[in-house]
PDB file of C-alpha atoms and ligand atoms in Angstrom:
ATOM      1  CA  MET A   1      19.361 -35.033 -21.090  1.00 60.00           C
ATOM      2  CA  VAL A   2      20.304 -32.172 -18.587  1.00 66.00           C
ATOM      3  CA  THR A   3      17.944 -33.721 -16.122  1.00 68.00           C
ATOM      4  CA  ALA A   4      19.627 -36.891 -15.877  1.00 76.00           C
ATOM      5  CA  LEU A   5      22.963 -35.193 -14.501  1.00 91.00           C
ATOM      6  CA  ARG A   6      21.084 -33.237 -11.867  1.00 96.00           C
ATOM      7  CA  SER A   7      20.694 -35.110  -8.350  1.00 97.00           C
ATOM      8  CA  LEU A   8      17.153 -35.378  -7.333  1.00 97.00           C
ATOM      9  CA  GLU A   9      18.112 -32.756  -4.642  1.00 97.00           C
ATOM     10  CA  GLU A  10      18.870 -30.467  -7.060  1.00 97.00           C
ATOM     11  CA  ARG A  11      15.735 -31.276  -8.927  1.00 97.00           C
ATOM     12  CA  ILE A  12      13.457 -30.731  -5.954  1.00 97.00           C
ATOM     13  CA  SER A  13      14.906 -27.167  -5.212  1.00 98.00           C
ATOM     14  CA  ARG A  14      14.658 -26.272  -8.829  1.00 98.00           C
ATOM     15  CA  ALA A  15      11.420 -27.122  -9.296  1.00 98.00           C
ATOM     16  CA  ILE A  16      10.110 -25.544  -6.239  1.00 98.00           C
ATOM     17  CA  TRP A  17      12.149 -22.109  -6.951  1.00 98.00           C
ATOM     18  CA  ARG A  18      10.868 -21.987 -10.481  1.00 98.00           C
ATOM     19  CA  ASN A  19       7.413 -22.357  -9.748  1.00 98.00           C
ATOM     20  CA  THR A  20       7.095 -20.350  -6.661  1.00 98.00           C
ATOM     21  CA  ALA A  21       8.912 -17.487  -8.543  1.00 98.00           C
ATOM     22  CA  ARG A  22       6.226 -18.115 -11.541  1.00 98.00           C
ATOM     23  CA  ASP A  23       3.528 -17.538  -8.577  1.00 97.00           C
ATOM     24  CA  TRP A  24       5.103 -14.461  -7.178  1.00 98.00           C
ATOM     25  CA  LEU A  25       5.620 -12.864 -10.274  1.00 98.00           C
ATOM     26  CA  ASP A  26       1.762 -13.405 -10.838  1.00 97.00           C
ATOM     27  CA  LEU A  27       1.129 -12.036  -7.543  1.00 97.00           C
ATOM     28  CA  ALA A  28       2.999  -8.739  -7.770  1.00 97.00           C
ATOM     29  CA  LYS A  29      -0.413  -7.267  -8.599  1.00 98.00           C
ATOM     30  CA  VAL A  30      -4.093  -8.913  -7.668  1.00 98.00           C
ATOM     31  CA  ASP A  31      -7.379  -7.633  -7.888  1.00 98.00           C
ATOM     32  CA  VAL A  32      -8.279  -8.692  -4.176  1.00 99.00           C
ATOM     33  CA  THR A  33      -6.088  -9.675  -1.362  1.00 99.00           C
ATOM     34  CA  VAL A  34      -7.877 -11.170   1.602  1.00 99.00           C
ATOM     35  CA  VAL A  35      -5.841 -11.181   4.860  1.00 99.00           C
ATOM     36  CA  GLY A  36      -6.685 -14.188   6.965  1.00 98.00           C
ATOM     37  CA  ALA A  37      -7.997 -17.671   6.124  1.00 98.00           C
ATOM     38  CA  GLY A  38     -10.948 -17.901   8.457  1.00 98.00           C
ATOM     39  CA  PRO A  39     -14.445 -18.734   7.640  1.00 98.00           C
ATOM     40  CA  SER A  40     -15.409 -14.794   6.109  1.00 98.00           C
ATOM     41  CA  GLY A  41     -12.024 -14.707   4.150  1.00 99.00           C
ATOM     42  CA  MET A  42     -12.443 -17.854   2.599  1.00 98.00           C
ATOM     43  CA  THR A  43     -16.086 -17.351   1.737  1.00 99.00           C
ATOM     44  CA  ALA A  44     -15.478 -14.055  -0.069  1.00 99.00           C
ATOM     45  CA  ALA A  45     -12.341 -15.475  -1.804  1.00 99.00           C
ATOM     46  CA  LYS A  46     -14.630 -18.282  -3.402  1.00 98.00           C
ATOM     47  CA  TYR A  47     -17.288 -15.720  -4.808  1.00 98.00           C
ATOM     48  CA  LEU A  48     -14.536 -13.499  -5.788  1.00 98.00           C
ATOM     49  CA  ALA A  49     -12.800 -15.914  -7.730  1.00 98.00           C
ATOM     50  CA  GLU A  50     -15.690 -17.494  -9.025  1.00 98.00           C
ATOM     51  CA  ARG A  51     -16.822 -13.969 -10.775  1.00 98.00           C
ATOM     52  CA  GLY A  52     -13.181 -14.096 -12.543  1.00 98.00           C
ATOM     53  CA  PHE A  53     -11.259 -11.861 -10.117  1.00 98.00           C
ATOM     54  CA  LYS A  54      -7.573 -12.975  -9.308  1.00 98.00           C
ATOM     55  CA  VAL A  55      -7.745 -13.587  -5.523  1.00 98.00           C
ATOM     56  CA  VAL A  56      -5.106 -14.323  -3.280  1.00 98.00           C
ATOM     57  CA  ILE A  57      -5.570 -15.027   0.895  1.00 98.00           C
ATOM     58  CA  PHE A  58      -2.473 -14.645   3.032  1.00 98.00           C
ATOM     59  CA  GLU A  59      -2.550 -16.691   6.100  1.00 98.00           C
ATOM     60  CA  ARG A  60      -0.170 -16.247   8.983  1.00 98.00           C
ATOM     61  CA  ARG A  61      -0.642 -19.666  10.164  1.00 98.00           C
ATOM     62  CA  LEU A  62       0.211 -22.905   8.558  1.00 98.00           C
ATOM     63  CA  SER A  63      -3.488 -24.064   8.822  1.00 96.00           C
ATOM     64  CA  PHE A  64      -6.955 -23.020   7.188  1.00 95.00           C
ATOM     65  CA  GLY A  65      -9.951 -21.937   9.372  1.00 97.00           C
ATOM     66  CA  GLY A  66      -9.351 -19.474  11.579  1.00 97.00           C
ATOM     67  CA  GLY A  67     -11.653 -19.805  14.835  1.00 97.00           C
ATOM     68  CA  ILE A  68     -13.750 -22.822  12.902  1.00 97.00           C
ATOM     69  CA  GLY A  69     -11.049 -25.122  14.627  1.00 94.00           C
ATOM     70  CA  GLY A  70     -11.643 -24.884  18.078  1.00 93.00           C
ATOM     71  CA  GLY A  71     -15.042 -25.219  17.436  1.00 90.00           C
ATOM     72  CA  GLY A  72     -17.125 -24.368  20.740  1.00 90.00           C
ATOM     73  CA  MET A  73     -14.961 -24.796  23.717  1.00 94.00           C
ATOM     74  CA  LEU A  74     -12.629 -27.454  21.784  1.00 96.00           C
ATOM     75  CA  LEU A  75     -16.064 -29.540  20.890  1.00 96.00           C
ATOM     76  CA  HIS A  76     -15.780 -30.395  17.393  1.00 96.00           C
ATOM     77  CA  LYS A  77     -19.380 -29.092  16.228  1.00 96.00           C
ATOM     78  CA  ILE A  78     -20.214 -25.697  15.429  1.00 95.00           C
ATOM     79  CA  VAL A  79     -23.886 -24.239  14.533  1.00 97.00           C
ATOM     80  CA  VAL A  80     -25.525 -22.171  11.759  1.00 98.00           C
ATOM     81  CA  ASP A  81     -28.984 -21.127  11.098  1.00 97.00           C
ATOM     82  CA  ASP A  82     -31.240 -21.599   8.177  1.00 96.00           C
ATOM     83  CA  ARG A  83     -29.799 -18.399   6.256  1.00 97.00           C
ATOM     84  CA  VAL A  84     -26.771 -20.032   5.074  1.00 98.00           C
ATOM     85  CA  ILE A  85     -28.124 -23.504   3.718  1.00 98.00           C
ATOM     86  CA  GLN A  86     -27.563 -22.215   0.027  1.00 98.00           C
ATOM     87  CA  ILE A  87     -23.787 -21.318   1.034  1.00 98.00           C
ATOM     88  CA  LEU A  88     -23.349 -24.610   2.830  1.00 98.00           C
ATOM     89  CA  ASP A  89     -24.505 -26.565  -0.251  1.00 98.00           C
ATOM     90  CA  GLU A  90     -22.324 -24.317  -2.735  1.00 98.00           C
ATOM     91  CA  PHE A  91     -19.309 -25.405  -0.508  1.00 98.00           C
ATOM     92  CA  LYS A  92     -20.763 -29.061  -0.285  1.00 98.00           C
ATOM     93  CA  VAL A  93     -20.593 -28.848   3.301  1.00 98.00           C
ATOM     94  CA  LYS A  94     -22.728 -31.530   5.094  1.00 98.00           C
ATOM     95  CA  TYR A  95     -24.927 -30.443   8.030  1.00 98.00           C
ATOM     96  CA  SER A  96     -27.958 -31.965  10.233  1.00 98.00           C
ATOM     97  CA  ARG A  97     -30.817 -30.156  11.774  1.00 97.00           C
ATOM     98  CA  ASP A  98     -30.848 -29.902  15.382  1.00 96.00           C
ATOM     99  CA  ASP A  99     -34.858 -29.824  15.623  1.00 93.00           C
ATOM    100  CA  GLU A 100     -35.129 -28.827  19.209  1.00 97.00           C
ATOM    101  CA  GLU A 101     -32.973 -25.826  18.981  1.00 97.00           C
ATOM    102  CA  ASN A 102     -34.126 -24.944  15.191  1.00 95.00           C
ATOM    103  CA  LEU A 103     -30.474 -24.848  14.085  1.00 98.00           C
ATOM    104  CA  TYR A 104     -28.054 -26.720  11.883  1.00 98.00           C
ATOM    105  CA  VAL A 105     -25.135 -28.306  13.282  1.00 97.00           C
ATOM    106  CA  LEU A 106     -21.560 -29.285  11.380  1.00 97.00           C
ATOM    107  CA  ASP A 107     -18.287 -30.664  11.991  1.00 97.00           C
ATOM    108  CA  ALA A 108     -15.819 -27.985  12.247  1.00 97.00           C
ATOM    109  CA  SER A 109     -12.886 -29.932  10.523  1.00 97.00           C
ATOM    110  CA  GLU A 110     -15.433 -30.580   7.552  1.00 98.00           C
ATOM    111  CA  LEU A 111     -16.251 -26.856   7.408  1.00 98.00           C
ATOM    112  CA  MET A 112     -12.622 -25.582   7.320  1.00 98.00           C
ATOM    113  CA  ALA A 113     -11.796 -28.198   5.080  1.00 98.00           C
ATOM    114  CA  LYS A 114     -14.397 -27.400   2.431  1.00 98.00           C
ATOM    115  CA  LEU A 115     -14.130 -23.371   2.684  1.00 98.00           C
ATOM    116  CA  ALA A 116     -10.653 -24.040   1.726  1.00 98.00           C
ATOM    117  CA  ALA A 117     -11.183 -26.180  -1.023  1.00 98.00           C
ATOM    118  CA  GLY A 118     -14.186 -24.287  -2.433  1.00 98.00           C
ATOM    119  CA  ALA A 119     -11.945 -21.031  -2.514  1.00 98.00           C
ATOM    120  CA  ILE A 120      -9.302 -22.832  -3.848  1.00 98.00           C
ATOM    121  CA  ASP A 121     -11.360 -24.588  -6.601  1.00 98.00           C
ATOM    122  CA  ALA A 122     -12.760 -21.549  -7.550  1.00 98.00           C
ATOM    123  CA  GLY A 123      -9.297 -20.182  -8.256  1.00 98.00           C
ATOM    124  CA  ALA A 124      -8.469 -18.178  -5.219  1.00 98.00           C
ATOM    125  CA  LYS A 125      -4.767 -18.777  -4.103  1.00 98.00           C
ATOM    126  CA  ILE A 126      -3.857 -19.279  -0.568  1.00 98.00           C
ATOM    127  CA  ILE A 127      -0.264 -18.783   0.899  1.00 98.00           C
ATOM    128  CA  HIS A 128       0.342 -19.824   4.197  1.00 98.00           C
ATOM    129  CA  GLY A 129       2.924 -18.312   7.004  1.00 98.00           C
ATOM    130  CA  LEU A 130       2.610 -14.912   5.791  1.00 98.00           C
ATOM    131  CA  HIS A 131       1.950 -12.124   7.954  1.00 98.00           C
ATOM    132  CA  VAL A 132       0.425  -8.837   6.659  1.00 98.00           C
ATOM    133  CA  GLU A 133       2.100  -6.368   8.571  1.00 97.00           C
ATOM    134  CA  ASP A 134       1.278  -3.039   6.817  1.00 98.00           C
ATOM    135  CA  VAL A 135      -0.516  -1.611   3.849  1.00 98.00           C
ATOM    136  CA  ILE A 136       0.259   0.594   0.656  1.00 98.00           C
ATOM    137  CA  TYR A 137      -1.498   3.717   0.542  1.00 98.00           C
ATOM    138  CA  ARG A 138      -1.744   6.661  -1.965  1.00 98.00           C
ATOM    139  CA  GLU A 139      -3.110  10.347  -1.385  1.00 97.00           C
ATOM    140  CA  ASN A 140      -5.630  12.620  -2.789  1.00 94.00           C
ATOM    141  CA  PRO A 141      -7.921  10.910  -2.267  1.00 94.00           C
ATOM    142  CA  VAL A 142      -6.601   8.384   0.581  1.00 97.00           C
ATOM    143  CA  ARG A 143      -6.955   5.087  -0.875  1.00 98.00           C
ATOM    144  CA  ILE A 144      -5.537   1.489   0.341  1.00 98.00           C
ATOM    145  CA  GLU A 145      -3.458   0.077  -3.022  1.00 98.00           C
ATOM    146  CA  GLY A 146      -1.866  -3.596  -1.346  1.00 98.00           C
ATOM    147  CA  VAL A 147      -0.280  -4.887   1.356  1.00 98.00           C
ATOM    148  CA  VAL A 148       3.119  -5.421   3.109  1.00 98.00           C
ATOM    149  CA  LEU A 149       3.951  -8.921   3.420  1.00 98.00           C
ATOM    150  CA  GLN A 150       6.631 -10.580   5.960  1.00 98.00           C
ATOM    151  CA  TRP A 151       7.173 -14.099   6.774  1.00 98.00           C
ATOM    152  CA  SER A 152       5.423 -15.222   9.962  1.00 98.00           C
ATOM    153  CA  ALA A 153       8.735 -17.216  10.826  1.00 98.00           C
ATOM    154  CA  VAL A 154      10.485 -13.588  10.593  1.00 98.00           C
ATOM    155  CA  VAL A 155       7.959 -11.730  12.568  1.00 97.00           C
ATOM    156  CA  LEU A 156       8.286 -14.486  15.436  1.00 97.00           C
ATOM    157  CA  SER A 157      12.053 -14.607  14.882  1.00 97.00           C
ATOM    158  CA  GLY A 158      12.270 -10.617  15.973  1.00 96.00           C
ATOM    159  CA  LEU A 159      14.877 -10.215  13.157  1.00 97.00           C
ATOM    160  CA  HIS A 160      14.793  -6.964  11.366  1.00 95.00           C
ATOM    161  CA  VAL A 161      14.078  -8.004   7.654  1.00 97.00           C
ATOM    162  CA  ASP A 162      12.675  -5.660   5.220  1.00 97.00           C
ATOM    163  CA  PRO A 163       9.056  -6.663   3.749  1.00 97.00           C
ATOM    164  CA  LEU A 164       7.713  -7.141   0.291  1.00 96.00           C
ATOM    165  CA  PHE A 165       4.685  -5.883  -1.395  1.00 98.00           C
ATOM    166  CA  VAL A 166       1.319  -6.855  -3.436  1.00 98.00           C
ATOM    167  CA  ARG A 167      -0.476  -4.258  -4.968  1.00 98.00           C
ATOM    168  CA  SER A 168      -4.044  -4.983  -4.808  1.00 98.00           C
ATOM    169  CA  ARG A 169      -7.215  -3.163  -6.311  1.00 98.00           C
ATOM    170  CA  ALA A 170      -9.093  -4.066  -3.002  1.00 98.00           C
ATOM    171  CA  VAL A 171      -7.793  -5.291   0.341  1.00 99.00           C
ATOM    172  CA  VAL A 172     -10.056  -7.445   2.696  1.00 99.00           C
ATOM    173  CA  ASP A 173      -9.443  -7.608   6.377  1.00 99.00           C
ATOM    174  CA  ALA A 174     -10.575 -10.702   7.381  1.00 99.00           C
ATOM    175  CA  THR A 175      -8.355 -11.143  10.149  1.00 98.00           C
ATOM    176  CA  GLY A 176     -11.058 -11.675  13.018  1.00 98.00           C
ATOM    177  CA  HIS A 177     -11.234 -10.604  16.399  1.00 97.00           C
ATOM    178  CA  ASP A 178      -7.839  -8.172  16.364  1.00 96.00           C
ATOM    179  CA  ALA A 179      -8.677  -6.540  13.148  1.00 98.00           C
ATOM    180  CA  GLU A 180      -5.432  -6.363  12.212  1.00 98.00           C
ATOM    181  CA  VAL A 181      -5.198  -4.490   9.196  1.00 98.00           C
ATOM    182  CA  LEU A 182      -7.617  -1.753   9.863  1.00 98.00           C
ATOM    183  CA  ARG A 183      -5.473  -1.171  13.312  1.00 98.00           C
ATOM    184  CA  VAL A 184      -2.234  -0.439  10.981  1.00 98.00           C
ATOM    185  CA  VAL A 185      -4.436   1.795   8.661  1.00 98.00           C
ATOM    186  CA  ALA A 186      -6.116   3.608  11.803  1.00 98.00           C
ATOM    187  CA  LYS A 187      -2.606   4.208  13.176  1.00 98.00           C
ATOM    188  CA  LYS A 188      -0.048   4.697  10.133  1.00 98.00           C
ATOM    189  CA  VAL A 189      -2.059   6.190   7.233  1.00 98.00           C
ATOM    190  CA  PRO A 190      -1.949   9.851   7.258  1.00 97.00           C
ATOM    191  CA  GLY A 191      -5.408  11.637   6.870  1.00 94.00           C
ATOM    192  CA  VAL A 192      -7.616   8.608   7.689  1.00 95.00           C
ATOM    193  CA  ASN A 193      -9.937   9.215  10.584  1.00 92.00           C
ATOM    194  CA  LEU A 194     -10.535   5.802  11.464  1.00 96.00           C
ATOM    195  CA  VAL A 195     -11.247   4.821  15.069  1.00 97.00           C
ATOM    196  CA  LEU A 196     -11.651   1.000  16.246  1.00 98.00           C
ATOM    197  CA  ALA A 197     -14.749   0.800  18.919  1.00 98.00           C
ATOM    198  CA  GLY A 198     -13.708  -2.537  20.040  1.00 98.00           C
ATOM    199  CA  GLU A 199     -15.727  -5.920  20.446  1.00 98.00           C
ATOM    200  CA  LYS A 200     -18.397  -5.950  22.935  1.00 98.00           C
ATOM    201  CA  ALA A 201     -19.559  -8.717  25.158  1.00 98.00           C
ATOM    202  CA  ALA A 202     -21.849 -11.540  23.908  1.00 98.00           C
ATOM    203  CA  TYR A 203     -25.300 -10.810  22.448  1.00 98.00           C
ATOM    204  CA  SER A 204     -25.332 -13.433  19.840  1.00 97.00           C
ATOM    205  CA  GLU A 205     -28.542 -12.752  18.030  1.00 96.00           C
ATOM    206  CA  LYS A 206     -27.936  -8.792  17.750  1.00 97.00           C
ATOM    207  CA  SER A 207     -24.392  -9.699  16.162  1.00 97.00           C
ATOM    208  CA  GLU A 208     -25.513 -12.284  13.785  1.00 97.00           C
ATOM    209  CA  SER A 209     -27.389  -9.609  12.097  1.00 97.00           C
ATOM    210  CA  LEU A 210     -25.211  -6.422  12.803  1.00 98.00           C
ATOM    211  CA  VAL A 211     -22.234  -8.141  11.597  1.00 98.00           C
ATOM    212  CA  VAL A 212     -23.409  -8.582   8.020  1.00 98.00           C
ATOM    213  CA  GLU A 213     -25.318  -5.166   7.728  1.00 98.00           C
ATOM    214  CA  ASN A 214     -22.002  -3.577   8.596  1.00 98.00           C
ATOM    215  CA  THR A 215     -19.782  -5.458   6.393  1.00 98.00           C
ATOM    216  CA  GLY A 216     -18.248  -3.525   3.635  1.00 98.00           C
ATOM    217  CA  ARG A 217     -16.232  -0.539   2.384  1.00 98.00           C
ATOM    218  CA  VAL A 218     -14.008   1.358   4.948  1.00 98.00           C
ATOM    219  CA  LEU A 219     -12.096   3.451   2.775  1.00 97.00           C
ATOM    220  CA  PRO A 220     -11.529   3.084  -1.055  1.00 98.00           C
ATOM    221  CA  GLY A 221      -9.619  -0.159  -1.585  1.00 98.00           C
ATOM    222  CA  LEU A 222     -10.084  -1.280   1.969  1.00 98.00           C
ATOM    223  CA  TYR A 223     -12.943  -3.632   2.892  1.00 99.00           C
ATOM    224  CA  VAL A 224     -13.878  -5.451   6.119  1.00 99.00           C
ATOM    225  CA  THR A 225     -15.583  -8.611   6.890  1.00 99.00           C
ATOM    226  CA  GLY A 226     -16.185 -11.244   9.789  1.00 98.00           C
ATOM    227  CA  MET A 227     -15.457 -10.369  13.403  1.00 98.00           C
ATOM    228  CA  SER A 228     -13.268  -7.713  12.041  1.00 98.00           C
ATOM    229  CA  VAL A 229     -16.615  -5.475  11.627  1.00 98.00           C
ATOM    230  CA  ALA A 230     -17.579  -6.138  15.243  1.00 98.00           C
ATOM    231  CA  ALA A 231     -14.053  -4.925  16.164  1.00 98.00           C
ATOM    232  CA  LEU A 232     -14.433  -1.795  13.913  1.00 98.00           C
ATOM    233  CA  TYR A 233     -18.068  -1.023  14.994  1.00 98.00           C
ATOM    234  CA  GLY A 234     -18.330  -1.878  18.351  1.00 98.00           C
ATOM    235  CA  LEU A 235     -20.486  -4.865  17.922  1.00 98.00           C
ATOM    236  CA  PRO A 236     -21.129  -7.789  20.410  1.00 98.00           C
ATOM    237  CA  ARG A 237     -19.521 -11.344  20.056  1.00 96.00           C
ATOM    238  CA  MET A 238     -21.644 -14.222  18.884  1.00 96.00           C
ATOM    239  CA  GLY A 239     -19.674 -17.499  19.826  1.00 94.00           C
ATOM    240  CA  PRO A 240     -19.462 -20.854  18.027  1.00 94.00           C
ATOM    241  CA  ILE A 241     -22.308 -19.568  15.424  1.00 97.00           C
ATOM    242  CA  PHE A 242     -21.008 -19.036  11.856  1.00 98.00           C
ATOM    243  CA  SER A 243     -23.926 -17.734   9.935  1.00 98.00           C
ATOM    244  CA  SER A 244     -22.990 -14.242   9.845  1.00 98.00           C
ATOM    245  CA  MET A 245     -19.021 -15.390   9.237  1.00 98.00           C
ATOM    246  CA  LEU A 246     -20.471 -16.707   5.880  1.00 98.00           C
ATOM    247  CA  LEU A 247     -22.919 -14.172   5.173  1.00 98.00           C
ATOM    248  CA  SER A 248     -20.383 -11.257   5.723  1.00 98.00           C
ATOM    249  CA  GLY A 249     -18.005 -13.103   3.475  1.00 99.00           C
ATOM    250  CA  LYS A 250     -20.306 -13.324   0.949  1.00 98.00           C
ATOM    251  CA  ARG A 251     -21.794  -9.754   1.210  1.00 98.00           C
ATOM    252  CA  VAL A 252     -18.136  -8.567   0.956  1.00 99.00           C
ATOM    253  CA  ALA A 253     -17.686 -10.159  -2.293  1.00 98.00           C
ATOM    254  CA  GLU A 254     -20.608  -8.581  -3.738  1.00 98.00           C
ATOM    255  CA  ILE A 255     -19.756  -5.045  -2.615  1.00 98.00           C
ATOM    256  CA  ILE A 256     -16.333  -5.489  -3.946  1.00 98.00           C
ATOM    257  CA  GLU A 257     -17.624  -7.101  -7.426  1.00 98.00           C
ATOM    258  CA  ARG A 258     -19.612  -4.020  -7.732  1.00 98.00           C
ATOM    259  CA  ASP A 259     -17.045  -1.567  -6.866  1.00 98.00           C
ATOM    260  CA  LEU A 260     -14.321  -3.285  -9.128  1.00 98.00           C
ATOM    261  CA  LYS A 261     -16.674  -3.421 -12.149  1.00 97.00           C
ATOM    262  CA  ALA A 262     -17.544   0.270 -11.448  1.00 97.00           C
ATOM    263  CA  SER A 263     -14.012   1.438 -11.453  1.00 92.00           C
ATOM    264  CA  ALA A 264     -12.781  -0.937 -14.512  1.00 83.00           C
TER     265      ALA A 264
HETATM  266  O1  LIG B   1     -10.624 -15.354  13.458  1.00 62.19           O
HETATM  267  P1  LIG B   1     -11.026 -15.919  12.006  1.00 62.19           P
HETATM  268  O2  LIG B   1     -11.729 -17.191  12.043  1.00 62.19           O
HETATM  269  O3  LIG B   1     -11.762 -14.638  11.400  1.00 62.19           O
HETATM  270  P2  LIG B   1     -13.273 -14.501  10.893  1.00 62.19           P
HETATM  271  O4  LIG B   1     -13.502 -14.751   9.685  1.00 62.19           O
HETATM  272  O5  LIG B   1     -14.139 -15.678  12.069  1.00 62.19           O
HETATM  273  C1  LIG B   1     -14.257 -15.359  12.974  1.00 62.19           C
HETATM  274  C2  LIG B   1     -14.869 -16.695  13.984  1.00 62.19           C
HETATM  275  O6  LIG B   1     -13.821 -17.812  13.689  1.00 62.19           O
HETATM  276  C3  LIG B   1     -14.878 -16.886  15.345  1.00 62.19           C
HETATM  277  C4  LIG B   1     -16.587 -16.220  15.804  1.00 62.19           C
HETATM  278  C5  LIG B   1     -17.576 -16.128  14.997  1.00 62.19           C
HETATM  279  O7  LIG B   1     -18.081 -17.135  15.419  1.00 62.19           O
HETATM  280  O8  LIG B   1     -16.146 -15.501  16.580  1.00 62.19           O
HETATM  281  O9  LIG B   1     -13.740 -16.508  16.063  1.00 62.19           O
HETATM  282  O10 LIG B   1     -13.857 -13.260  11.199  1.00 62.19           O
HETATM  283  O11 LIG B   1      -9.639 -16.202  11.237  1.00 62.19           O
HETATM  284  C6  LIG B   1      -8.975 -15.005  10.994  1.00 62.19           C
HETATM  285  C7  LIG B   1      -7.662 -15.265  10.420  1.00 62.19           C
HETATM  286  O12 LIG B   1      -6.789 -14.486   9.831  1.00 62.19           O
HETATM  287  C8  LIG B   1      -5.491 -14.612  10.137  1.00 62.19           C
HETATM  288  C9  LIG B   1      -5.512 -15.773  11.477  1.00 62.19           C
HETATM  289  O13 LIG B   1      -4.451 -16.402  11.749  1.00 62.19           O
HETATM  290  C10 LIG B   1      -7.072 -16.402  11.131  1.00 62.19           C
HETATM  291  O14 LIG B   1      -6.533 -17.496  10.574  1.00 62.19           O
HETATM  292  N1  LIG B   1      -4.640 -13.526  10.544  1.00 62.19           N
HETATM  293  C11 LIG B   1      -4.793 -12.671  11.442  1.00 62.19           C
HETATM  294  N2  LIG B   1      -4.151 -11.634  11.417  1.00 62.19           N
HETATM  295  C12 LIG B   1      -3.366 -11.800  10.327  1.00 62.19           C
HETATM  296  C13 LIG B   1      -3.713 -13.046   9.626  1.00 62.19           C
HETATM  297  C14 LIG B   1      -2.210 -11.044   9.671  1.00 62.19           C
HETATM  298  N3  LIG B   1      -1.715 -10.000   9.955  1.00 62.19           N
HETATM  299  N4  LIG B   1      -1.663 -11.554   8.684  1.00 62.19           N
HETATM  300  C15 LIG B   1      -2.086 -12.970   8.341  1.00 62.19           C
HETATM  301  N5  LIG B   1      -3.117 -13.341   8.707  1.00 62.19           N
END
């Protein structure tokens, strides 16, 4: 057998190259690209993948969870309210009720792990260490048709290296407070009148509902969820309460499902 003639080092490399290439050939065109593996992005990915869409999340760090991991001021607990109990159950996240405050409390580490597992088990692919640095656009009418990718390590190195592309029927900005995809679109896509109002100071109750209400489509092919919604529409921040992140992720999934089915 040929395998017997190859060293273990050769076989390790060959297996990784071959299977990585297979994945990337499949990812050249997807239904939905989610930018950012934070709470809103992973929630959106699970519900879309469950509906049968081909979904990929690109995350520039080598970890899951975005802002979940820091909890509230590095304390390992976060809170949600009763609107997301069904979502927590669907992701199999454990929680306890704080009766004095009428809130539910959970471990940040568990939420990170289970949101990731839920998205992956539903069929979404999460790829780490990739920075979405630009988008693909088309004109008449202006629409977003995918993302432009670079290794985070290359971005950090400052080397000039040309990127690669993933075409996508829908791109979701789930990049959190910085709304990175929306910023690129506002700056670089001709004919788009997109102005980011910028996130406002804390007003948790107001923000928790407004982020969900304003979640949705920004342009044909471009959607926004999570704290990027606040950055776009000038909504307040809410701190370490995560109900609106999960609800926003679920809502954007429902909106994309409707749009993709209508355009099929
Ligand atoms: O920031 P993040 O957790 O976004 P989110 O889903 O949730 C916000 C909350 O965590 C919290 C809050 C609400 O209680 O205020 O902050 O809106 O996750 C965003 C993820 O996107 C990645 C980033 O590393 C993080 O994991 N990310 C950001 N820009 C890019 C990116 C990019 N250009 N390419 C790839 N990943």
